[in-house]
């Protein structure tokens, strides 16, 4: 069942990530359905590590352990959230704060216990996916007048956390029968996962469009079973000039349902390459947030 507030946020997020300023309503509904199904699958995966009381953020973060890049991005997000909370609780005249004065989030402490090699907390690595999104946003912004620019920046600030302060809407959307109990921390993590899912769906839809225009397969360099943000590496990285599919707010149509369906077709039929030695594809390989 559609949730109007969530549908509106997805519509804004899609524009913020590079879709038309008026996304196709049918596409938005399809994306909403995909995000909802993926969140429910993530919750079911988390329940395998459940303590029998309430789903906590730790069970959800634990699912990120197989992808260090997404774990690093999540660590940056949590740290930024803590800095924001600290700034809101301090004197309004304070512009900068000492990172040592920011209390350590319990989820960061949990990740520290998981991080045997130190790579999860090493946020010095370049996030190519994030850079690609920023470059796309920059190119879009340059073509906008002041009014449209403000509208675009509002879209870029859209998130599932804005649906309601206590996350009640996201909870009802994921678990309408109220069969599962969540902590507020878990719901915040799910909002983050939902946001990243929308972002990657748009990323990949634009690559599908580029594929259609260039005749190249943007997935040809993926040898393994995990369909992740590494799509932006190799021939689709920054080392070559590529077709600019991000100017769709001016001269191209919005992302179509067929482009989203093509993304999902490729996600569900990954190449059986070196990483899985031709074995069974993991059941969670299609979960964008993980």
PDB file of N, CA, C and O in Angstrom, residues 46-115:
ATOM      1  N   UNK A  46      17.899  -9.530   9.112  1.00  0.00           N
ATOM      2  CA  UNK A  46      18.300  -9.097  10.450  1.00  0.00           C
ATOM      3  C   UNK A  46      17.698  -9.982  11.534  1.00  0.00           C
ATOM      4  O   UNK A  46      18.308 -10.209  12.588  1.00  0.00           O
ATOM      5  N   UNK A  47      16.486 -10.493  11.278  1.00  0.00           N
ATOM      6  CA  UNK A  47      15.819 -11.340  12.258  1.00  0.00           C
ATOM      7  C   UNK A  47      16.578 -12.646  12.508  1.00  0.00           C
ATOM      8  O   UNK A  47      16.398 -13.279  13.546  1.00  0.00           O
ATOM      9  N   UNK A  48      17.447 -13.012  11.569  1.00  0.00           N
ATOM     10  CA  UNK A  48      18.268 -14.209  11.766  1.00  0.00           C
ATOM     11  C   UNK A  48      19.283 -14.000  12.889  1.00  0.00           C
ATOM     12  O   UNK A  48      19.790 -14.970  13.458  1.00  0.00           O
ATOM     13  N   UNK A  49      19.584 -12.723  13.175  1.00  0.00           N
ATOM     14  CA  UNK A  49      20.536 -12.395  14.242  1.00  0.00           C
ATOM     15  C   UNK A  49      19.826 -11.713  15.411  1.00  0.00           C
ATOM     16  O   UNK A  49      20.438 -11.040  16.223  1.00  0.00           O
ATOM     17  N   UNK A  50      18.547 -11.914  15.492  1.00  0.00           N
ATOM     18  CA  UNK A  50      17.672 -11.238  16.450  1.00  0.00           C
ATOM     19  C   UNK A  50      17.817 -11.849  17.834  1.00  0.00           C
ATOM     20  O   UNK A  50      17.970 -13.054  17.981  1.00  0.00           O
ATOM     21  N   UNK A  51      17.712 -11.017  18.883  1.00  0.00           N
ATOM     22  CA  UNK A  51      17.805 -11.519  20.254  1.00  0.00           C
ATOM     23  C   UNK A  51      16.444 -11.881  20.838  1.00  0.00           C
ATOM     24  O   UNK A  51      16.334 -12.266  21.999  1.00  0.00           O
ATOM     25  N   UNK A  52      15.393 -11.753  20.024  1.00  0.00           N
ATOM     26  CA  UNK A  52      14.068 -12.162  20.465  1.00  0.00           C
ATOM     27  C   UNK A  52      13.236 -11.075  21.102  1.00  0.00           C
ATOM     28  O   UNK A  52      12.094 -11.305  21.479  1.00  0.00           O
ATOM     29  N   UNK A  53      13.773  -9.856  21.201  1.00  0.00           N
ATOM     30  CA  UNK A  53      13.030  -8.767  21.839  1.00  0.00           C
ATOM     31  C   UNK A  53      12.651  -7.698  20.820  1.00  0.00           C
ATOM     32  O   UNK A  53      11.525  -7.629  20.367  1.00  0.00           O
ATOM     33  N   UNK A  54      13.616  -6.875  20.448  1.00  0.00           N
ATOM     34  CA  UNK A  54      13.383  -5.827  19.455  1.00  0.00           C
ATOM     35  C   UNK A  54      14.548  -5.829  18.475  1.00  0.00           C
ATOM     36  O   UNK A  54      15.690  -6.068  18.862  1.00  0.00           O
ATOM     37  N   UNK A  55      14.239  -5.554  17.201  1.00  0.00           N
ATOM     38  CA  UNK A  55      15.305  -5.420  16.219  1.00  0.00           C
ATOM     39  C   UNK A  55      16.046  -4.121  16.499  1.00  0.00           C
ATOM     40  O   UNK A  55      15.445  -3.049  16.539  1.00  0.00           O
ATOM     41  N   UNK A  56      17.333  -4.238  16.712  1.00  0.00           N
ATOM     42  CA  UNK A  56      18.160  -3.073  17.011  1.00  0.00           C
ATOM     43  C   UNK A  56      19.007  -2.711  15.799  1.00  0.00           C
ATOM     44  O   UNK A  56      19.110  -3.486  14.833  1.00  0.00           O
ATOM     45  N   UNK A  57      19.619  -1.548  15.872  1.00  0.00           N
ATOM     46  CA  UNK A  57      20.462  -1.106  14.773  1.00  0.00           C
ATOM     47  C   UNK A  57      21.622  -2.042  14.517  1.00  0.00           C
ATOM     48  O   UNK A  57      22.079  -2.190  13.381  1.00  0.00           O
ATOM     49  N   UNK A  58      22.119  -2.709  15.550  1.00  0.00           N
ATOM     50  CA  UNK A  58      23.275  -3.582  15.405  1.00  0.00           C
ATOM     51  C   UNK A  58      23.009  -4.737  14.442  1.00  0.00           C
ATOM     52  O   UNK A  58      23.859  -5.082  13.622  1.00  0.00           O
ATOM     53  N   UNK A  59      21.821  -5.345  14.547  1.00  0.00           N
ATOM     54  CA  UNK A  59      21.498  -6.452  13.640  1.00  0.00           C
ATOM     55  C   UNK A  59      21.501  -5.993  12.193  1.00  0.00           C
ATOM     56  O   UNK A  59      21.912  -6.733  11.291  1.00  0.00           O
ATOM     57  N   UNK A  60      21.055  -4.769  11.965  1.00  0.00           N
ATOM     58  CA  UNK A  60      21.000  -4.239  10.602  1.00  0.00           C
ATOM     59  C   UNK A  60      22.388  -3.861  10.093  1.00  0.00           C
ATOM     60  O   UNK A  60      22.743  -4.146   8.945  1.00  0.00           O
ATOM     61  N   UNK A  61      23.186  -3.234  10.951  1.00  0.00           N
ATOM     62  CA  UNK A  61      24.542  -2.846  10.553  1.00  0.00           C
ATOM     63  C   UNK A  61      25.393  -4.088  10.287  1.00  0.00           C
ATOM     64  O   UNK A  61      26.260  -4.082   9.406  1.00  0.00           O
ATOM     65  N   UNK A  62      25.146  -5.152  11.027  1.00  0.00           N
ATOM     66  CA  UNK A  62      25.888  -6.398  10.852  1.00  0.00           C
ATOM     67  C   UNK A  62      25.799  -6.903   9.418  1.00  0.00           C
ATOM     68  O   UNK A  62      26.730  -7.514   8.893  1.00  0.00           O
ATOM     69  N   UNK A  63      24.691  -6.622   8.743  1.00  0.00           N
ATOM     70  CA  UNK A  63      24.491  -7.082   7.374  1.00  0.00           C
ATOM     71  C   UNK A  63      25.407  -6.373   6.374  1.00  0.00           C
ATOM     72  O   UNK A  63      25.576  -6.841   5.251  1.00  0.00           O
ATOM     73  N   UNK A  64      26.006  -5.257   6.789  1.00  0.00           N
ATOM     74  CA  UNK A  64      26.904  -4.507   5.904  1.00  0.00           C
ATOM     75  C   UNK A  64      28.320  -5.069   5.889  1.00  0.00           C
ATOM     76  O   UNK A  64      29.165  -4.590   5.137  1.00  0.00           O
ATOM     77  N   UNK A  65      28.584  -6.070   6.696  1.00  0.00           N
ATOM     78  CA  UNK A  65      29.963  -6.516   6.927  1.00  0.00           C
ATOM     79  C   UNK A  65      30.653  -7.062   5.676  1.00  0.00           C
ATOM     80  O   UNK A  65      31.880  -7.157   5.642  1.00  0.00           O
ATOM     81  N   UNK A  66      29.875  -7.448   4.652  1.00  0.00           N
ATOM     82  CA  UNK A  66      30.472  -8.016   3.446  1.00  0.00           C
ATOM     83  C   UNK A  66      30.886  -6.948   2.431  1.00  0.00           C
ATOM     84  O   UNK A  66      31.472  -7.298   1.400  1.00  0.00           O
ATOM     85  N   UNK A  67      30.547  -5.690   2.692  1.00  0.00           N
ATOM     86  CA  UNK A  67      30.877  -4.630   1.733  1.00  0.00           C
ATOM     87  C   UNK A  67      31.526  -3.468   2.475  1.00  0.00           C
ATOM     88  O   UNK A  67      30.847  -2.635   3.067  1.00  0.00           O
ATOM     89  N   UNK A  68      32.844  -3.426   2.442  1.00  0.00           N
ATOM     90  CA  UNK A  68      33.559  -2.419   3.227  1.00  0.00           C
ATOM     91  C   UNK A  68      33.267  -1.005   2.741  1.00  0.00           C
ATOM     92  O   UNK A  68      33.227  -0.066   3.539  1.00  0.00           O
ATOM     93  N   UNK A  69      33.045  -0.831   1.439  1.00  0.00           N
ATOM     94  CA  UNK A  69      32.794   0.510   0.911  1.00  0.00           C
ATOM     95  C   UNK A  69      31.471   1.067   1.441  1.00  0.00           C
ATOM     96  O   UNK A  69      31.385   2.237   1.816  1.00  0.00           O
ATOM     97  N   UNK A  70      30.463   0.223   1.487  1.00  0.00           N
ATOM     98  CA  UNK A  70      29.172   0.681   2.000  1.00  0.00           C
ATOM     99  C   UNK A  70      29.215   0.843   3.509  1.00  0.00           C
ATOM    100  O   UNK A  70      28.530   1.714   4.060  1.00  0.00           O
ATOM    101  N   UNK A  71      30.024   0.022   4.180  1.00  0.00           N
ATOM    102  CA  UNK A  71      30.192   0.203   5.621  1.00  0.00           C
ATOM    103  C   UNK A  71      30.903   1.525   5.897  1.00  0.00           C
ATOM    104  O   UNK A  71      30.527   2.275   6.801  1.00  0.00           O
ATOM    105  N   UNK A  72      31.926   1.856   5.121  1.00  0.00           N
ATOM    106  CA  UNK A  72      32.645   3.116   5.295  1.00  0.00           C
ATOM    107  C   UNK A  72      31.718   4.306   5.064  1.00  0.00           C
ATOM    108  O   UNK A  72      31.772   5.297   5.797  1.00  0.00           O
ATOM    109  N   UNK A  73      30.861   4.202   4.055  1.00  0.00           N
ATOM    110  CA  UNK A  73      29.911   5.282   3.783  1.00  0.00           C
ATOM    111  C   UNK A  73      28.934   5.445   4.942  1.00  0.00           C
ATOM    112  O   UNK A  73      28.570   6.557   5.324  1.00  0.00           O
ATOM    113  N   UNK A  74      28.524   4.315   5.520  1.00  0.00           N
ATOM    114  CA  UNK A  74      27.615   4.360   6.661  1.00  0.00           C
ATOM    115  C   UNK A  74      28.304   4.987   7.871  1.00  0.00           C
ATOM    116  O   UNK A  74      27.687   5.771   8.608  1.00  0.00           O
ATOM    117  N   UNK A  75      29.574   4.673   8.084  1.00  0.00           N
ATOM    118  CA  UNK A  75      30.336   5.263   9.201  1.00  0.00           C
ATOM    119  C   UNK A  75      30.401   6.776   9.043  1.00  0.00           C
ATOM    120  O   UNK A  75      30.210   7.525  10.008  1.00  0.00           O
ATOM    121  N   UNK A  76      30.647   7.251   7.816  1.00  0.00           N
ATOM    122  CA  UNK A  76      30.678   8.698   7.578  1.00  0.00           C
ATOM    123  C   UNK A  76      29.322   9.320   7.895  1.00  0.00           C
ATOM    124  O   UNK A  76      29.241  10.405   8.482  1.00  0.00           O
ATOM    125  N   UNK A  77      28.260   8.628   7.497  1.00  0.00           N
ATOM    126  CA  UNK A  77      26.909   9.129   7.747  1.00  0.00           C
ATOM    127  C   UNK A  77      26.639   9.242   9.247  1.00  0.00           C
ATOM    128  O   UNK A  77      26.139  10.272   9.716  1.00  0.00           O
ATOM    129  N   UNK A  78      26.967   8.209  10.002  1.00  0.00           N
ATOM    130  CA  UNK A  78      26.715   8.218  11.445  1.00  0.00           C
ATOM    131  C   UNK A  78      27.523   9.309  12.124  1.00  0.00           C
ATOM    132  O   UNK A  78      27.016  10.043  12.994  1.00  0.00           O
ATOM    133  N   UNK A  79      28.771   9.454  11.736  1.00  0.00           N
ATOM    134  CA  UNK A  79      29.609  10.492  12.340  1.00  0.00           C
ATOM    135  C   UNK A  79      29.063  11.878  12.038  1.00  0.00           C
ATOM    136  O   UNK A  79      29.070  12.759  12.901  1.00  0.00           O
ATOM    137  N   UNK A  80      28.577  12.076  10.809  1.00  0.00           N
ATOM    138  CA  UNK A  80      27.999  13.371  10.459  1.00  0.00           C
ATOM    139  C   UNK A  80      26.735  13.637  11.253  1.00  0.00           C
ATOM    140  O   UNK A  80      26.478  14.771  11.688  1.00  0.00           O
ATOM    141  N   UNK A  81      25.929  12.600  11.473  1.00  0.00           N
ATOM    142  CA  UNK A  81      24.718  12.757  12.274  1.00  0.00           C
ATOM    143  C   UNK A  81      25.053  13.167  13.701  1.00  0.00           C
ATOM    144  O   UNK A  81      24.366  14.014  14.295  1.00  0.00           O
ATOM    145  N   UNK A  82      26.097  12.597  14.251  1.00  0.00           N
ATOM    146  CA  UNK A  82      26.497  12.938  15.620  1.00  0.00           C
ATOM    147  C   UNK A  82      27.011  14.378  15.697  1.00  0.00           C
ATOM    148  O   UNK A  82      26.733  15.090  16.662  1.00  0.00           O
ATOM    149  N   UNK A  83      27.777  14.787  14.687  1.00  0.00           N
ATOM    150  CA  UNK A  83      28.261  16.176  14.664  1.00  0.00           C
ATOM    151  C   UNK A  83      27.087  17.142  14.565  1.00  0.00           C
ATOM    152  O   UNK A  83      27.048  18.173  15.251  1.00  0.00           O
ATOM    153  N   UNK A  84      26.094  16.812  13.732  1.00  0.00           N
ATOM    154  CA  UNK A  84      24.908  17.658  13.582  1.00  0.00           C
ATOM    155  C   UNK A  84      24.153  17.768  14.896  1.00  0.00           C
ATOM    156  O   UNK A  84      23.719  18.857  15.292  1.00  0.00           O
ATOM    157  N   UNK A  85      23.966  16.644  15.587  1.00  0.00           N
ATOM    158  CA  UNK A  85      23.271  16.669  16.872  1.00  0.00           C
ATOM    159  C   UNK A  85      24.041  17.499  17.889  1.00  0.00           C
ATOM    160  O   UNK A  85      23.447  18.242  18.682  1.00  0.00           O
ATOM    161  N   UNK A  86      25.360  17.388  17.858  1.00  0.00           N
ATOM    162  CA  UNK A  86      26.186  18.161  18.789  1.00  0.00           C
ATOM    163  C   UNK A  86      26.059  19.650  18.523  1.00  0.00           C
ATOM    164  O   UNK A  86      25.939  20.459  19.458  1.00  0.00           O
ATOM    165  N   UNK A  87      26.067  20.018  17.241  1.00  0.00           N
ATOM    166  CA  UNK A  87      25.936  21.434  16.887  1.00  0.00           C
ATOM    167  C   UNK A  87      24.587  21.993  17.328  1.00  0.00           C
ATOM    168  O   UNK A  87      24.495  23.128  17.802  1.00  0.00           O
ATOM    169  N   UNK A  88      23.527  21.202  17.186  1.00  0.00           N
ATOM    170  CA  UNK A  88      22.195  21.656  17.571  1.00  0.00           C
ATOM    171  C   UNK A  88      22.068  21.839  19.083  1.00  0.00           C
ATOM    172  O   UNK A  88      21.252  22.644  19.548  1.00  0.00           O
ATOM    173  N   UNK A  89      22.868  21.095  19.830  1.00  0.00           N
ATOM    174  CA  UNK A  89      22.772  21.159  21.282  1.00  0.00           C
ATOM    175  C   UNK A  89      23.726  22.160  21.909  1.00  0.00           C
ATOM    176  O   UNK A  89      23.710  22.363  23.116  1.00  0.00           O
ATOM    177  N   UNK A  90      24.579  22.802  21.089  1.00  0.00           N
ATOM    178  CA  UNK A  90      25.547  23.760  21.612  1.00  0.00           C
ATOM    179  C   UNK A  90      25.104  25.186  21.326  1.00  0.00           C
ATOM    180  O   UNK A  90      24.055  25.439  20.732  1.00  0.00           O
ATOM    181  N   UNK A  91      25.931  26.121  21.724  1.00  0.00           N
ATOM    182  CA  UNK A  91      25.669  27.539  21.501  1.00  0.00           C
ATOM    183  C   UNK A  91      25.528  27.814  20.002  1.00  0.00           C
ATOM    184  O   UNK A  91      26.372  27.394  19.214  1.00  0.00           O
ATOM    185  N   UNK A  92      24.484  28.491  19.577  1.00  0.00           N
ATOM    186  CA  UNK A  92      24.279  28.770  18.147  1.00  0.00           C
ATOM    187  C   UNK A  92      25.432  29.512  17.490  1.00  0.00           C
ATOM    188  O   UNK A  92      25.595  29.448  16.273  1.00  0.00           O
ATOM    189  N   UNK A  93      26.230  30.210  18.281  1.00  0.00           N
ATOM    190  CA  UNK A  93      27.352  30.952  17.718  1.00  0.00           C
ATOM    191  C   UNK A  93      28.535  30.056  17.370  1.00  0.00           C
ATOM    192  O   UNK A  93      29.467  30.473  16.681  1.00  0.00           O
ATOM    193  N   UNK A  94      28.516  28.812  17.850  1.00  0.00           N
ATOM    194  CA  UNK A  94      29.605  27.880  17.578  1.00  0.00           C
ATOM    195  C   UNK A  94      29.456  27.320  16.171  1.00  0.00           C
ATOM    196  O   UNK A  94      28.411  26.763  15.824  1.00  0.00           O
ATOM    197  N   UNK A  95      30.483  27.506  15.355  1.00  0.00           N
ATOM    198  CA  UNK A  95      30.446  27.042  13.973  1.00  0.00           C
ATOM    199  C   UNK A  95      31.128  25.683  13.840  1.00  0.00           C
ATOM    200  O   UNK A  95      30.635  24.780  13.187  1.00  0.00           O
ATOM    201  N   UNK A  96      32.290  25.554  14.479  1.00  0.00           N
ATOM    202  CA  UNK A  96      33.039  24.302  14.424  1.00  0.00           C
ATOM    203  C   UNK A  96      33.152  23.704  15.816  1.00  0.00           C
ATOM    204  O   UNK A  96      33.213  24.432  16.812  1.00  0.00           O
ATOM    205  N   UNK A  97      33.190  22.389  15.870  1.00  0.00           N
ATOM    206  CA  UNK A  97      33.360  21.711  17.154  1.00  0.00           C
ATOM    207  C   UNK A  97      34.498  20.715  17.046  1.00  0.00           C
ATOM    208  O   UNK A  97      34.841  20.237  15.962  1.00  0.00           O
ATOM    209  N   UNK A  98      35.094  20.415  18.178  1.00  0.00           N
ATOM    210  CA  UNK A  98      36.179  19.452  18.240  1.00  0.00           C
ATOM    211  C   UNK A  98      35.596  18.051  18.093  1.00  0.00           C
ATOM    212  O   UNK A  98      34.724  17.664  18.866  1.00  0.00           O
ATOM    213  N   UNK A  99      36.073  17.275  17.112  1.00  0.00           N
ATOM    214  CA  UNK A  99      35.543  15.915  16.935  1.00  0.00           C
ATOM    215  C   UNK A  99      35.666  15.067  18.199  1.00  0.00           C
ATOM    216  O   UNK A  99      34.862  14.159  18.418  1.00  0.00           O
ATOM    217  N   UNK A 100      36.670  15.363  19.021  1.00  0.00           N
ATOM    218  CA  UNK A 100      36.840  14.603  20.258  1.00  0.00           C
ATOM    219  C   UNK A 100      35.739  14.877  21.262  1.00  0.00           C
ATOM    220  O   UNK A 100      35.534  14.101  22.200  1.00  0.00           O
ATOM    221  N   UNK A 101      35.046  16.003  21.086  1.00  0.00           N
ATOM    222  CA  UNK A 101      33.948  16.342  21.992  1.00  0.00           C
ATOM    223  C   UNK A 101      32.631  15.692  21.594  1.00  0.00           C
ATOM    224  O   UNK A 101      31.652  15.778  22.328  1.00  0.00           O
ATOM    225  N   UNK A 102      32.616  15.058  20.423  1.00  0.00           N
ATOM    226  CA  UNK A 102      31.390  14.410  19.945  1.00  0.00           C
ATOM    227  C   UNK A 102      31.306  13.019  20.556  1.00  0.00           C
ATOM    228  O   UNK A 102      32.239  12.220  20.415  1.00  0.00           O
ATOM    229  N   UNK A 103      30.234  12.699  21.261  1.00  0.00           N
ATOM    230  CA  UNK A 103      30.111  11.370  21.861  1.00  0.00           C
ATOM    231  C   UNK A 103      30.098  10.283  20.797  1.00  0.00           C
ATOM    232  O   UNK A 103      29.536  10.467  19.718  1.00  0.00           O
ATOM    233  N   UNK A 104      30.714   9.153  21.108  1.00  0.00           N
ATOM    234  CA  UNK A 104      30.784   8.057  20.146  1.00  0.00           C
ATOM    235  C   UNK A 104      29.443   7.341  20.084  1.00  0.00           C
ATOM    236  O   UNK A 104      28.886   6.924  21.092  1.00  0.00           O
ATOM    237  N   UNK A 105      28.939   7.214  18.868  1.00  0.00           N
ATOM    238  CA  UNK A 105      27.666   6.539  18.661  1.00  0.00           C
ATOM    239  C   UNK A 105      27.794   5.044  18.981  1.00  0.00           C
ATOM    240  O   UNK A 105      28.799   4.423  18.636  1.00  0.00           O
ATOM    241  N   UNK A 106      26.790   4.442  19.628  1.00  0.00           N
ATOM    242  CA  UNK A 106      26.849   3.004  19.935  1.00  0.00           C
ATOM    243  C   UNK A 106      27.056   2.133  18.705  1.00  0.00           C
ATOM    244  O   UNK A 106      27.688   1.076  18.791  1.00  0.00           O
ATOM    245  N   UNK A 107      26.535   2.573  17.550  1.00  0.00           N
ATOM    246  CA  UNK A 107      26.734   1.794  16.335  1.00  0.00           C
ATOM    247  C   UNK A 107      28.192   1.830  15.883  1.00  0.00           C
ATOM    248  O   UNK A 107      28.708   0.842  15.350  1.00  0.00           O
ATOM    249  N   UNK A 108      28.868   2.956  16.101  1.00  0.00           N
ATOM    250  CA  UNK A 108      30.299   3.031  15.784  1.00  0.00           C
ATOM    251  C   UNK A 108      31.070   2.082  16.690  1.00  0.00           C
ATOM    252  O   UNK A 108      32.004   1.396  16.250  1.00  0.00           O
ATOM    253  N   UNK A 109      30.703   2.030  17.958  1.00  0.00           N
ATOM    254  CA  UNK A 109      31.358   1.112  18.886  1.00  0.00           C
ATOM    255  C   UNK A 109      31.141  -0.336  18.457  1.00  0.00           C
ATOM    256  O   UNK A 109      32.043  -1.174  18.556  1.00  0.00           O
ATOM    257  N   UNK A 110      29.945  -0.632  17.955  1.00  0.00           N
ATOM    258  CA  UNK A 110      29.654  -1.974  17.465  1.00  0.00           C
ATOM    259  C   UNK A 110      30.497  -2.290  16.232  1.00  0.00           C
ATOM    260  O   UNK A 110      31.050  -3.391  16.104  1.00  0.00           O
ATOM    261  N   UNK A 111      30.624  -1.331  15.318  1.00  0.00           N
ATOM    262  CA  UNK A 111      31.436  -1.530  14.114  1.00  0.00           C
ATOM    263  C   UNK A 111      32.898  -1.732  14.484  1.00  0.00           C
ATOM    264  O   UNK A 111      33.601  -2.536  13.861  1.00  0.00           O
ATOM    265  N   UNK A 112      33.361  -1.037  15.501  1.00  0.00           N
ATOM    266  CA  UNK A 112      34.735  -1.220  15.964  1.00  0.00           C
ATOM    267  C   UNK A 112      34.977  -2.667  16.389  1.00  0.00           C
ATOM    268  O   UNK A 112      36.062  -3.226  16.154  1.00  0.00           O
ATOM    269  N   UNK A 113      33.985  -3.267  17.012  1.00  0.00           N
ATOM    270  CA  UNK A 113      34.137  -4.664  17.445  1.00  0.00           C
ATOM    271  C   UNK A 113      34.129  -5.618  16.249  1.00  0.00           C
ATOM    272  O   UNK A 113      34.766  -6.675  16.284  1.00  0.00           O
ATOM    273  N   UNK A 114      33.414  -5.230  15.188  1.00  0.00           N
ATOM    274  CA  UNK A 114      33.389  -6.048  13.973  1.00  0.00           C
ATOM    275  C   UNK A 114      34.654  -5.886  13.140  1.00  0.00           C
ATOM    276  O   UNK A 114      35.050  -6.799  12.410  1.00  0.00           O
ATOM    277  N   UNK A 115      35.281  -4.735  13.262  1.00  0.00           N
ATOM    278  CA  UNK A 115      36.340  -4.314  12.344  1.00  0.00           C
ATOM    279  C   UNK A 115      37.687  -4.916  12.745  1.00  0.00           C
ATOM    280  O   UNK A 115      38.523  -4.249  13.349  1.00  0.00           O
TER     281      UNK A 115
END
